[in-house]
CSV table of C-alpha atoms in Angstrom, one decimal:
chain,number,residue,atom,x,y,z
A,312,MET,CA,171.6,62.5,72.8
A,313,SER,CA,170.2,60.7,75.8
A,314,LEU,CA,171.7,60.1,79.2
A,315,ILE,CA,171.1,56.7,80.5
A,316,ASN,CA,170.8,56.7,84.3
A,317,SER,CA,172.2,53.3,84.9
A,318,VAL,CA,175.7,54.0,83.6
A,319,PRO,CA,178.1,56.0,85.8
A,320,GLU,CA,178.2,59.7,85.6
A,321,MET,CA,180.2,61.5,82.8
A,322,VAL,CA,179.1,58.9,80.2
A,323,LEU,CA,176.9,59.8,77.4
A,324,THR,CA,175.4,57.5,74.8
A,325,THR,CA,174.6,58.8,71.3
A,326,LYS,CA,174.7,57.9,67.7
A,327,ILE,CA,177.8,58.6,65.6
A,328,ASP,CA,175.7,60.6,63.1
A,329,GLN,CA,174.3,62.7,65.9
A,330,LEU,CA,177.7,63.3,67.5
A,331,LEU,CA,179.2,64.3,64.1
A,332,ASN,CA,176.3,66.7,63.4
A,333,TRP,CA,176.4,68.1,67.0
A,334,THR,CA,180.1,68.9,66.8
A,335,ARG,CA,179.7,70.4,63.3
A,336,LYS,CA,176.7,72.6,64.2
A,337,SER,CA,178.5,73.8,67.4
A,338,SER,CA,181.4,75.2,65.5
A,339,LEU,CA,179.8,76.8,62.5
A,340,TRP,CA,182.3,79.3,61.2
A,341,TYR,CA,180.8,81.9,58.9
A,342,MET,CA,182.5,83.9,56.2
A,343,LEU,CA,182.3,87.6,56.4
A,344,PHE,CA,180.2,88.5,53.4
A,345,GLY,CA,178.5,91.8,54.0
A,346,LEU,CA,177.3,93.3,50.7
A,347,ALA,CA,175.0,96.1,52.0
A,348,CYS,CA,173.1,97.4,55.0
A,349,CYS,CA,172.3,93.8,56.1
A,350,ALA,CA,176.0,93.6,57.0
A,351,ILE,CA,175.4,96.0,59.9
A,352,GLU,CA,172.8,93.7,61.4
A,353,MET,CA,175.1,90.7,60.8
A,354,MET,CA,177.9,92.5,62.7
A,355,GLN,CA,175.4,93.3,65.4
A,356,THR,CA,174.4,89.7,65.6
A,357,GLY,CA,178.0,88.8,66.2
A,358,GLY,CA,178.3,91.5,68.8
A,359,PRO,CA,177.9,91.0,72.6
A,360,ARG,CA,174.1,91.3,72.8
A,361,SER,CA,173.2,88.5,70.4
A,362,ASP,CA,176.6,86.9,70.7
A,363,LEU,CA,177.0,84.3,68.0
A,364,ASP,CA,180.0,83.1,69.9
A,365,ARG,CA,177.7,81.1,72.2
A,366,PHE,CA,176.9,78.8,69.3
A,367,GLY,CA,180.6,78.4,68.6
A,368,MET,CA,180.3,80.6,65.6
A,369,ALA,CA,183.2,82.8,64.6
A,370,PRO,CA,183.7,85.1,61.6
A,371,ARG,CA,186.3,84.1,59.1
A,372,ALA,CA,187.9,86.3,56.5
A,373,THR,CA,188.4,83.5,54.0
A,374,PRO,CA,186.1,81.0,52.3
A,375,ARG,CA,188.7,78.3,52.7
A,376,ALA,CA,188.2,78.2,56.5
A,377,SER,CA,184.4,78.7,56.5
A,378,ASP,CA,181.4,76.4,56.8
A,379,LEU,CA,178.7,78.9,56.3
A,380,MET,CA,178.2,81.8,53.9
A,381,ILE,CA,175.8,84.5,55.2
A,382,VAL,CA,174.9,86.5,52.0
A,383,ALA,CA,174.0,89.8,53.6
A,384,GLY,CA,172.9,92.4,51.2
A,385,THR,CA,172.1,93.3,47.6
A,386,LEU,CA,173.8,91.0,45.1
A,387,THR,CA,174.8,92.7,41.9
A,388,LEU,CA,175.5,90.7,38.8
A,389,LYS,CA,179.1,91.8,39.1
A,390,MET,CA,179.3,90.3,42.6
A,391,ALA,CA,177.3,87.2,41.6
A,392,LEU,CA,180.2,85.8,39.6
A,393,ARG,CA,182.5,86.4,42.6
A,394,THR,CA,180.0,84.9,45.0
A,395,LYS,CA,180.0,81.7,42.9
A,396,ILE,CA,183.8,81.6,43.0
A,397,LEU,CA,183.9,82.1,46.8
A,398,TYR,CA,181.3,79.4,47.3
A,399,GLU,CA,183.3,77.0,45.2
A,400,GLN,CA,186.3,77.7,47.4
A,401,MET,CA,184.5,76.7,50.6
A,402,PRO,CA,185.2,73.1,51.7
A,403,ASP,CA,182.4,70.6,52.0
A,404,PRO,CA,180.1,70.4,53.8
A,405,LYS,CA,179.1,74.0,53.3
A,406,TYR,CA,175.9,76.0,53.9
A,407,VAL,CA,174.5,79.2,52.6
A,408,LEU,CA,172.2,81.5,54.5
A,409,SER,CA,170.4,84.2,52.5
A,410,MET,CA,169.9,87.2,54.7
A,411,GLY,CA,167.4,89.9,53.9
A,412,SER,CA,165.0,90.7,51.0
A,413,CYS,CA,167.7,91.6,48.6
A,414,ALA,CA,169.6,88.3,48.8
A,415,ASN,CA,166.3,86.4,48.8
A,416,CYS,CA,164.7,88.0,45.7
A,417,GLY,CA,166.4,91.3,44.9
A,418,GLY,CA,164.2,93.2,47.3
A,419,LEU,CA,163.8,96.8,46.6
A,420,PHE,CA,166.3,96.8,43.8
A,421,GLN,CA,165.1,93.7,41.9
A,422,LEU,CA,164.2,95.7,38.7
A,423,GLY,CA,167.6,97.4,38.5
A,424,TYR,CA,169.7,96.5,35.5
A,425,SER,CA,172.7,95.6,37.6
A,426,VAL,CA,171.0,93.5,40.3
A,427,CYS,CA,170.8,89.8,40.5
A,428,ASP,CA,167.4,89.1,41.9
A,429,GLY,CA,168.1,86.3,44.4
A,430,VAL,CA,171.3,84.6,45.4
A,431,ASP,CA,169.7,81.3,44.7
A,432,LYS,CA,170.1,82.0,41.0
A,433,VAL,CA,173.8,81.5,41.5
A,434,ILE,CA,174.4,79.1,44.5
A,435,PRO,CA,172.1,76.8,46.5
A,436,VAL,CA,170.6,78.3,49.6
A,437,ASP,CA,169.8,76.4,52.8
A,438,VAL,CA,167.9,79.0,54.9
A,439,TYR,CA,166.2,82.3,53.8
A,440,VAL,CA,165.8,85.0,56.4
A,441,PRO,CA,163.2,87.6,55.4
A,442,GLY,CA,163.5,91.2,56.5
A,443,CYS,CA,164.8,94.5,55.3
A,444,PRO,CA,167.1,94.2,57.1
A,445,PRO,CA,166.4,91.3,59.5
A,446,ARG,CA,167.0,92.1,63.1
A,447,PRO,CA,169.6,90.2,65.0
A,448,GLU,CA,166.9,88.1,66.5
A,449,ALA,CA,165.7,87.0,63.1
A,450,LEU,CA,169.2,86.1,61.9
A,451,THR,CA,169.7,84.2,65.1
A,452,GLU,CA,166.5,82.2,64.5
A,453,GLY,CA,167.7,81.5,60.9
A,454,LEU,CA,171.0,80.2,62.2
A,455,MET,CA,169.2,78.0,64.7
A,456,MET,CA,167.0,76.6,61.9
A,457,LEU,CA,170.2,75.9,60.0
A,458,GLN,CA,171.5,74.0,63.1
A,459,ASP,CA,168.3,72.0,63.2
A,460,LYS,CA,168.7,71.1,59.5
A,461,MET,CA,172.3,70.1,60.2
A,462,MET,CA,171.2,67.7,63.0
A,463,GLN,CA,169.0,65.8,60.5
A,464,GLU,CA,171.9,64.9,58.3
A,465,LYS,CA,173.2,61.3,58.0
A,466,TRP,CA,176.9,60.6,57.2
A,467,LEU,CA,177.4,56.9,57.9
A,468,VAL,CA,174.8,55.5,55.5
A,469,ARG,CA,175.9,57.1,52.3
A,470,SER,CA,172.9,56.1,50.3
A,471,GLU,CA,170.7,58.2,52.6
A,472,SER,CA,173.3,61.0,52.8
A,473,PRO,CA,171.6,64.3,52.3
A,474,ALA,CA,174.9,66.1,52.2
A,475,SER,CA,174.6,69.7,51.2
A,476,ALA,CA,174.5,70.3,47.5
B,1152,MET,CA,180.5,138.6,43.2
B,1153,ALA,CA,181.8,138.1,46.7
B,1154,GLY,CA,179.6,136.9,49.5
B,1155,ALA,CA,177.1,135.0,47.5
B,1156,PHE,CA,176.4,132.6,50.4
B,1157,GLY,CA,173.0,132.5,51.8
B,1158,VAL,CA,169.5,132.1,50.3
B,1159,ALA,CA,168.6,135.8,50.0
B,1160,GLY,CA,170.1,137.3,47.0
B,1161,PHE,CA,171.8,134.0,46.0
B,1162,GLY,CA,170.1,133.6,42.7
B,1163,LEU,CA,170.5,137.3,41.9
B,1164,ALA,CA,174.2,137.2,42.6
B,1165,ILE,CA,174.7,134.1,40.4
B,1166,ASP,CA,172.6,135.7,37.6
B,1167,MET,CA,174.7,138.8,37.5
B,1168,ASP,CA,177.8,136.6,37.7
B,1169,ILE,CA,176.8,134.3,34.9
B,1170,GLN,CA,176.2,137.0,32.4
B,1171,GLY,CA,179.5,138.6,33.1
B,1172,ILE,CA,181.2,135.2,32.9
B,1173,GLN,CA,179.5,134.4,29.6
B,1174,LYS,CA,180.7,137.7,28.1
B,1175,LYS,CA,184.3,137.1,29.2
B,1176,LEU,CA,184.2,133.5,27.9
B,1177,GLU,CA,182.7,134.6,24.6
B,1178,ALA,CA,185.4,137.2,24.2
B,1179,THR,CA,188.1,134.6,24.8
B,1180,PHE,CA,186.6,131.5,23.0
B,1181,GLY,CA,184.3,133.1,20.5
B,1182,ALA,CA,181.5,131.0,19.0
B,1183,ALA,CA,182.4,127.9,21.1
B,1184,VAL,CA,180.6,129.5,24.0
B,1185,GLY,CA,176.8,129.8,23.7
B,1186,PRO,CA,174.4,132.2,25.4
B,1187,VAL,CA,173.2,131.9,29.0
B,1188,MET,CA,170.4,129.4,29.1
B,1189,GLU,CA,167.7,129.9,31.7
B,1190,GLY,CA,166.5,127.0,33.7
B,1191,SER,CA,163.9,126.7,36.4
B,1192,VAL,CA,166.5,126.0,39.1
B,1193,GLU,CA,169.7,127.4,37.7
B,1194,ASN,CA,171.1,129.0,34.6
B,1195,TRP,CA,173.9,127.6,32.6
B,1196,ILE,CA,176.3,128.2,29.7
B,1197,GLU,CA,176.6,125.8,26.9
B,1198,VAL,CA,180.1,125.1,25.5
B,1199,ASP,CA,181.2,123.1,22.4
B,1200,PRO,CA,182.5,119.6,23.3
B,1201,ASP,CA,185.9,120.2,21.7
B,1202,LYS,CA,186.5,123.4,23.7
B,1203,ILE,CA,185.4,122.4,27.2
B,1204,ASP,CA,189.0,121.6,28.3
B,1205,GLY,CA,190.2,125.1,27.4
B,1206,VAL,CA,187.2,126.7,29.0
B,1207,ALA,CA,187.6,124.6,32.1
B,1208,GLU,CA,191.3,125.5,32.4
B,1209,TYR,CA,190.5,129.2,31.9
B,1210,LEU,CA,187.8,129.2,34.5
B,1211,GLN,CA,190.0,127.4,37.0
B,1212,SER,CA,193.2,129.3,36.5
B,1213,HIS,CA,192.0,132.9,35.7
B,1214,PRO,CA,192.1,135.1,38.8
B,1215,ASP,CA,188.7,136.6,37.9
B,1216,PHE,CA,187.0,133.3,38.2
B,1217,ASN,CA,189.2,130.9,40.2
B,1218,TYR,CA,186.7,128.0,40.1
B,1219,GLU,CA,189.1,125.7,41.9
B,1220,VAL,CA,186.7,122.9,42.7
B,1221,LEU,CA,184.8,120.6,40.4
B,1222,THR,CA,181.9,119.5,42.6
B,1223,ASN,CA,180.1,117.3,40.0
B,1224,LEU,CA,180.4,116.0,36.5
B,1225,THR,CA,177.5,114.0,35.3
B,1226,GLY,CA,175.5,113.3,32.1
B,1227,CYS,CA,172.0,113.1,30.8
B,1228,ASP,CA,170.6,111.5,27.6
B,1229,TYR,CA,168.1,113.4,25.4
B,1230,PRO,CA,167.1,111.2,22.5
B,1231,ASP,CA,164.4,113.6,21.2
B,1232,LYS,CA,167.0,116.4,20.9
B,1233,GLY,CA,169.6,114.0,19.5
B,1234,HIS,CA,172.4,114.7,22.0
B,1235,ILE,CA,173.9,113.6,25.3
B,1236,GLN,CA,174.6,116.3,27.7
B,1237,VAL,CA,177.5,116.5,30.1
B,1238,VAL,CA,177.0,118.7,33.1
B,1239,TYR,CA,179.9,120.4,35.0
B,1240,SER,CA,179.4,122.1,38.3
B,1241,PHE,CA,182.2,124.4,39.5
B,1242,VAL,CA,182.5,126.2,42.8
B,1243,ASN,CA,184.8,129.0,43.9
B,1244,TYR,CA,185.1,128.6,47.7
B,1245,ASP,CA,186.4,132.1,48.2
B,1246,SER,CA,183.3,133.9,46.9
B,1247,GLY,CA,180.9,131.0,47.2
B,1248,SER,CA,180.0,131.4,43.5
B,1249,GLU,CA,178.8,128.4,41.7
B,1250,LEU,CA,178.7,127.9,37.9
B,1251,THR,CA,177.1,125.3,35.7
B,1252,ILE,CA,178.5,124.5,32.3
B,1253,LYS,CA,176.8,122.1,29.9
B,1254,VAL,CA,178.2,120.4,26.8
B,1255,ASN,CA,176.0,118.8,24.2
B,1256,ALA,CA,177.6,115.8,22.4
B,1257,ASP,CA,176.3,114.1,19.3
B,1258,ARG,CA,174.3,111.1,20.4
B,1259,GLU,CA,175.5,108.7,17.7
B,1260,ALA,CA,179.2,109.2,18.4
B,1261,PRO,CA,179.6,111.3,21.6
B,1262,LYS,CA,183.0,112.8,22.0
B,1263,VAL,CA,184.0,115.3,24.7
B,1264,ASN,CA,187.4,116.6,25.6
B,1265,THR,CA,188.6,115.5,29.0
B,1266,VAL,CA,189.1,117.9,31.9
B,1267,MET,CA,191.1,115.4,34.1
B,1268,HIS,CA,194.3,117.4,33.6
B,1269,VAL,CA,192.5,120.5,35.1
B,1270,TRP,CA,190.8,118.7,38.0
B,1271,ALA,CA,192.1,115.3,39.1
B,1272,ALA,CA,188.6,114.6,40.5
B,1273,ALA,CA,187.3,114.5,36.9
B,1274,ASP,CA,189.1,111.2,36.4
B,1275,TRP,CA,186.6,108.9,38.1
B,1276,LEU,CA,183.6,111.1,37.3
B,1277,GLU,CA,184.3,110.9,33.6
B,1278,ARG,CA,184.8,107.2,33.9
B,1279,GLU,CA,181.4,106.9,35.4
B,1280,VAL,CA,179.8,108.9,32.6
B,1281,PHE,CA,181.7,106.8,30.1
B,1282,ASP,CA,180.5,103.7,31.9
B,1283,LEU,CA,176.8,104.6,32.1
B,1284,LEU,CA,176.3,106.8,29.1
B,1285,GLY,CA,179.0,105.8,26.7
B,1286,ILE,CA,180.6,109.2,26.1
B,1287,ASP,CA,184.2,109.1,24.8
B,1288,PHE,CA,186.3,111.5,26.7
B,1289,ILE,CA,189.2,112.4,24.4
B,1290,GLY,CA,192.5,112.5,26.2
B,1291,HIS,CA,191.4,110.5,29.2
B,1292,THR,CA,194.4,108.4,30.2
B,1293,ASP,CA,192.5,105.6,31.9
B,1294,GLN,CA,189.1,105.3,30.3
B,1295,ARG,CA,187.5,102.1,31.3
B,1296,ARG,CA,184.3,101.1,33.2
B,1297,ILE,CA,184.2,102.0,36.8
B,1298,LEU,CA,181.0,100.5,38.2
B,1299,LEU,CA,179.9,97.8,35.8
B,1300,PRO,CA,182.0,94.8,34.9
B,1301,ASP,CA,184.4,95.2,32.0
B,1302,ASP,CA,182.5,92.8,29.8
B,1303,TRP,CA,179.1,94.6,30.2
B,1304,VAL,CA,177.2,95.3,27.0
B,1305,GLY,CA,175.6,98.7,26.5
B,1306,ASN,CA,175.2,101.8,28.6
B,1307,PRO,CA,172.3,101.5,31.0
B,1308,LEU,CA,171.5,105.2,31.5
B,1309,ARG,CA,170.8,105.7,27.8
B,1310,LYS,CA,167.0,106.0,27.3
B,1311,ASP,CA,167.0,103.3,24.6
B,1312,TYR,CA,169.1,100.8,26.6
B,1313,VAL,CA,167.8,97.2,26.3
B,1314,GLU,CA,168.9,94.8,29.0
B,1315,ALA,CA,170.7,91.7,27.8
B,1316,PRO,CA,168.6,88.5,28.6
B,1317,ASP,CA,171.4,87.1,30.7
B,1318,TYR,CA,174.8,87.8,32.2
B,1319,HIS,CA,177.2,84.9,32.2
B,1320,GLY,CA,174.3,82.5,32.4
B,1321,ILE,CA,172.5,84.4,35.2
B,1322,SER,CA,169.1,85.3,33.8
B,1323,THR,CA,168.2,88.9,34.0
B,1324,MET,CA,164.6,88.4,33.0
B,1325,ARG,CA,162.4,89.9,35.7
B,1326,GLU,CA,158.7,90.0,36.2
B,1327,SER,CA,157.6,93.6,36.1
B,1328,LEU,CA,156.1,94.7,39.4
B,1329,LEU,CA,154.0,97.2,37.6
B,1330,SER,CA,152.1,94.4,35.7
B,1331,VAL,CA,150.9,92.8,38.9
B,1332,ASP,CA,147.2,93.3,39.5
B,1333,ILE,CA,146.6,95.0,42.8
B,1334,PRO,CA,143.0,94.6,44.1
B,1335,GLY,CA,141.0,97.8,44.3
B,1336,ARG,CA,143.4,99.6,41.9
B,1337,SER,CA,142.5,100.3,38.3
């Protein structure tokens, strides 16, 4: 958005796409989806020190009110089926952030018989955050990368629309 | 023996205990109770799989033993010996005495009598052994998988377990980390 000096104060000029993306990225509600120890860091990120609330992010307990799924922890094959169902229940446009080594590739437990090595085998992932577990700073950076990605989206020109898969 | 707490004399007290326990059990249950087996960490008594419920009830309710707590119930697969072992750990909190009982079940069709009517804690523990080792606990009222999904194929803690190639379309084929060449390592 750019402020043009010649127009009176309190007026902003922008593009519709940018305005839509800006409003959406500034109220990114995430679903509580802690699967293992990464969930502790995710809670910490939502706490007062990192304070996800300053991005307009709020935890939701249901996929139907969520824009973002933070997959935080080891994904077992049993949970993978549930993850897919929860993802399908989220309204479009929806985003997935894979948090930690386990969600990225199975991590420490990837050879286990019960572990799904990577959440991207089940649902599409927008941002991967490495770490075991990632510190709140790392998760915050991942979320800011996701916001950058959201700002690139186009909604008015449907042919160019890179809407989330 | 009372006062078996503490490291000093602990093993001695249990050893003296377990011989006496074995004699009493043998007098009551006859050939279903085996001799005291000596292990590197602890000694144990082997019991027939179809008599373990009676032995457990006896050990729990008889005032001489009074093993009122089942601290663990687990299993182990021995393909070379042809059996699957179920391990029971009992504790008497009054005397601090611990006792280990092992049951060898036939590997092809493992059946062991349940002890869930003696200790309610055995309910989920036996479900876990059923889930991961495939032992049929006769008399268990709610025997179904506890950790793995209901439609899982096989029992993963058996030594000859072969992983299915996929689970509901999710591939379980993984590159072995051990096959990766690490420079400077033969």
